[in-house]
mmCIF file of C-alpha atoms in Angstrom:
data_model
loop_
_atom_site.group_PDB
_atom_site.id
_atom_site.type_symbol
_atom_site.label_atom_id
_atom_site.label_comp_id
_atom_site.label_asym_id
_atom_site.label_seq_id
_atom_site.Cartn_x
_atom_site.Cartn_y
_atom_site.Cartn_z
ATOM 1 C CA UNK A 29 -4.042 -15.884 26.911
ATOM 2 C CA UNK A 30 -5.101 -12.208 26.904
ATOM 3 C CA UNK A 31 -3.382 -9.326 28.533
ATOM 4 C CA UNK A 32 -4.118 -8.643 32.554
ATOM 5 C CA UNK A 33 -6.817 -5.591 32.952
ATOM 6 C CA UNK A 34 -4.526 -3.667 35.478
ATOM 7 C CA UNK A 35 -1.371 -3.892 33.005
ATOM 8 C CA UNK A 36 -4.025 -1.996 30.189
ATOM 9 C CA UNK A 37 -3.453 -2.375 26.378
ATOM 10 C CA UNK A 38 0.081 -2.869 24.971
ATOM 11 C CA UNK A 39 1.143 0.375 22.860
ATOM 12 C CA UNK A 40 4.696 1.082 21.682
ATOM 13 C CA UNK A 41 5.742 3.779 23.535
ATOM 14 C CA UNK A 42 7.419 5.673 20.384
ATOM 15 C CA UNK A 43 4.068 5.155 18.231
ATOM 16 C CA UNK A 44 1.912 6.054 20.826
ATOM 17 C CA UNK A 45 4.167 9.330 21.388
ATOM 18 C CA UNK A 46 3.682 10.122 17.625
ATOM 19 C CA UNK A 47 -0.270 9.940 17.355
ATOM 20 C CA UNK A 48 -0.136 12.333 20.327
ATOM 21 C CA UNK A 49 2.075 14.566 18.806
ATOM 22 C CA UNK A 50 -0.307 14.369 15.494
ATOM 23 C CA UNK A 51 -2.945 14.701 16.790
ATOM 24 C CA UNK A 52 -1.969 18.200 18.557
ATOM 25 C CA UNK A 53 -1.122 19.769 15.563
ATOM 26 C CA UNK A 54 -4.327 18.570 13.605
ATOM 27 C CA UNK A 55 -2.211 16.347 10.576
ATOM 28 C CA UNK A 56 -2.869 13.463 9.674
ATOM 29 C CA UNK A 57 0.081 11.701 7.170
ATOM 30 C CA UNK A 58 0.923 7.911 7.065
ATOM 31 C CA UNK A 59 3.054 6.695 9.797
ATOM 32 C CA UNK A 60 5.096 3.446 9.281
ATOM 33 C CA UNK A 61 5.526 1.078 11.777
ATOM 34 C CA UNK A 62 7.053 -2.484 12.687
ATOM 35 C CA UNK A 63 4.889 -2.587 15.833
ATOM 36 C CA UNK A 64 1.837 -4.907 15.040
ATOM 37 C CA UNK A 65 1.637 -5.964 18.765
ATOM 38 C CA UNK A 66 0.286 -2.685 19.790
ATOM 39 C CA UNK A 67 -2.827 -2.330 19.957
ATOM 40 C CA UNK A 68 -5.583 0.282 18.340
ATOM 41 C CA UNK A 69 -6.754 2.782 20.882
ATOM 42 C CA UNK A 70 -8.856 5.439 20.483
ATOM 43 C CA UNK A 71 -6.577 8.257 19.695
ATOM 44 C CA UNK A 72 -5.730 5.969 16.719
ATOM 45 C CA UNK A 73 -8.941 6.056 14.782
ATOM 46 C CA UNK A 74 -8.651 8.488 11.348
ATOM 47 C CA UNK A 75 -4.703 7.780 11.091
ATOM 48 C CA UNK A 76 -3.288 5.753 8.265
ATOM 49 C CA UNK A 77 -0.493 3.533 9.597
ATOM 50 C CA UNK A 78 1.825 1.780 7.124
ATOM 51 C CA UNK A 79 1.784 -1.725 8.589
ATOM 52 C CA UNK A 80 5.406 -4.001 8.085
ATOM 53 C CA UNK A 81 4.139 -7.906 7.278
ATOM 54 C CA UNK A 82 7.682 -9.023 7.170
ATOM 55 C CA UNK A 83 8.063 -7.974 3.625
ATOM 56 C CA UNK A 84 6.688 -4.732 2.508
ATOM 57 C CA UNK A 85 4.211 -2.021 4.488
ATOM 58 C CA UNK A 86 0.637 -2.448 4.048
ATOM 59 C CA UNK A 87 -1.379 1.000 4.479
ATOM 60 C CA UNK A 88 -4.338 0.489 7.502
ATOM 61 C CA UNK A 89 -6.598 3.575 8.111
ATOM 62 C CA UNK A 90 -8.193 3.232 11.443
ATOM 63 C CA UNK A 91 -11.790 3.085 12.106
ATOM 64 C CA UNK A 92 -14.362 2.855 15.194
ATOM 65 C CA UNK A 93 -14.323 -0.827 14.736
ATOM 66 C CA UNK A 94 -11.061 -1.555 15.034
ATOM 67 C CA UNK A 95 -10.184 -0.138 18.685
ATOM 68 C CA UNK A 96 -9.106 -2.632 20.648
ATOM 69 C CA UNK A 97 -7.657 -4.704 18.144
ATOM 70 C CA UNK A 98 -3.700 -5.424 17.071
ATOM 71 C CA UNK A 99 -2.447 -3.463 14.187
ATOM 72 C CA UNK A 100 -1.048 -6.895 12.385
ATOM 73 C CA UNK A 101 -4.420 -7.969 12.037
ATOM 74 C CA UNK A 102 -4.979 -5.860 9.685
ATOM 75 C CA UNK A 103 -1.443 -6.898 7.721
ATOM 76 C CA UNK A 104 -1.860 -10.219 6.359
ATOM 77 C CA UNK A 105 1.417 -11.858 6.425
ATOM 78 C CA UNK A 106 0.711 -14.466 3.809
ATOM 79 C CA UNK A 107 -0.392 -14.073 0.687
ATOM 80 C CA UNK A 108 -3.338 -16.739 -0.336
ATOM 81 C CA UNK A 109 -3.235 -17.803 -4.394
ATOM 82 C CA UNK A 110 -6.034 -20.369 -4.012
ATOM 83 C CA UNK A 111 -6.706 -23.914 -3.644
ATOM 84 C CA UNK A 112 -5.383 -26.099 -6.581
ATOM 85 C CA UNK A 113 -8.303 -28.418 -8.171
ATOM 86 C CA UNK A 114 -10.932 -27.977 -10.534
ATOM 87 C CA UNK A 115 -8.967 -26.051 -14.048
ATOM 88 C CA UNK A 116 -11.307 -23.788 -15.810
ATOM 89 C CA UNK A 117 -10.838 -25.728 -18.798
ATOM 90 C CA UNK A 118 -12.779 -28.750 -16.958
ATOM 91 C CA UNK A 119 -15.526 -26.375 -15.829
ATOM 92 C CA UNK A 120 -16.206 -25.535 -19.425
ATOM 93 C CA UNK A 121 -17.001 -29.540 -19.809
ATOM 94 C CA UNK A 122 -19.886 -29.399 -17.835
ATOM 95 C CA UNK A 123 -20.542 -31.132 -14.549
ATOM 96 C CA UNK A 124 -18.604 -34.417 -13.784
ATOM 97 C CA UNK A 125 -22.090 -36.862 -14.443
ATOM 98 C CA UNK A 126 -23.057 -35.320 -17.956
ATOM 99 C CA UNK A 127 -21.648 -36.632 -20.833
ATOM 100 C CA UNK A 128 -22.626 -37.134 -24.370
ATOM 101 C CA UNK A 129 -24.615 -40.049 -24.987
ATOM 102 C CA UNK A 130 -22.839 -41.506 -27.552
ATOM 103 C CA UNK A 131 -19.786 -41.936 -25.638
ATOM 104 C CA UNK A 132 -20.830 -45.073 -23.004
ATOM 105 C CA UNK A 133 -21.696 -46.987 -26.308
ATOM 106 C CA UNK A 134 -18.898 -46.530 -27.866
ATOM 107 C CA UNK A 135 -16.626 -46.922 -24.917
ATOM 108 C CA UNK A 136 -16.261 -51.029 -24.625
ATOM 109 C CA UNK A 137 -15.875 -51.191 -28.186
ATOM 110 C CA UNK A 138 -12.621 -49.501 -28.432
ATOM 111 C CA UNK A 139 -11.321 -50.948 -24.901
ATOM 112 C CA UNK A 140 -8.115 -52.354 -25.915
ATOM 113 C CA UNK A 141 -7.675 -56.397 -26.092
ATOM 114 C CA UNK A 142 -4.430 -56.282 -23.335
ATOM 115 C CA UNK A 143 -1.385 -58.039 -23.301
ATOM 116 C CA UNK A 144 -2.617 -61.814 -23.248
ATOM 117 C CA UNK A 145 -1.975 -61.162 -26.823
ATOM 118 C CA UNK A 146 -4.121 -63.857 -28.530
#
């Protein structure tokens, strides 16, 4: 459920403090943070902030398009190493349906007798 209208965007108090006091004196360094509930405002946009995902922090500069948005969107907290399948060795093969016409032939010839054993 989103956040009421009349309550406005949720902004730590401390961070919000800090871009003010940035943005007064003109710098612009990389400000760490564990907040990645509060969300991007305006005053935000052309700061780096160094984002916590539970593990390390992940550097975020702030554009136009991000206003309005949470700052751990931009922090994945999971790292993705792909979908298991399909080796490269098997892709070298060729597609699944192509194979070399000499093997169906010589296929039932070499299909072993089983263990009737006569």
């Amino acid at each position: 459920m989103a956040r009421s209208i009349k309550k406005g965007p949720f902004v730590q108090e401390a961070l919000l403090k800090r871009v003010r006091a940035m943005n007064k004196a003109n710098e612009k360094k990389v400000m760490k943070t564990w907040s990645r509930a509060s969300t991007v405002t305006p005053e935000f946009v052309g700061h780096t902030f160094a984002v916590h995902n539970g593990n390390k922090f992940i550097p975020v500069y702030v554009t136009e398009n991000m206003v309005g948005h949470r700052l751990g969107e931009f922090s994945p907290t999971r790292l993705f190493k792909g979908h298991t399948g399909v080796k490269a060795a098997d892709k070298k093969a060729g597609p699944a349906g192509a194979a070399p016409a000499a093997a169906p032939a010589a296929a039932p010839a070499a299909a072993p007798a089983g263990k009737g054993g006569k």
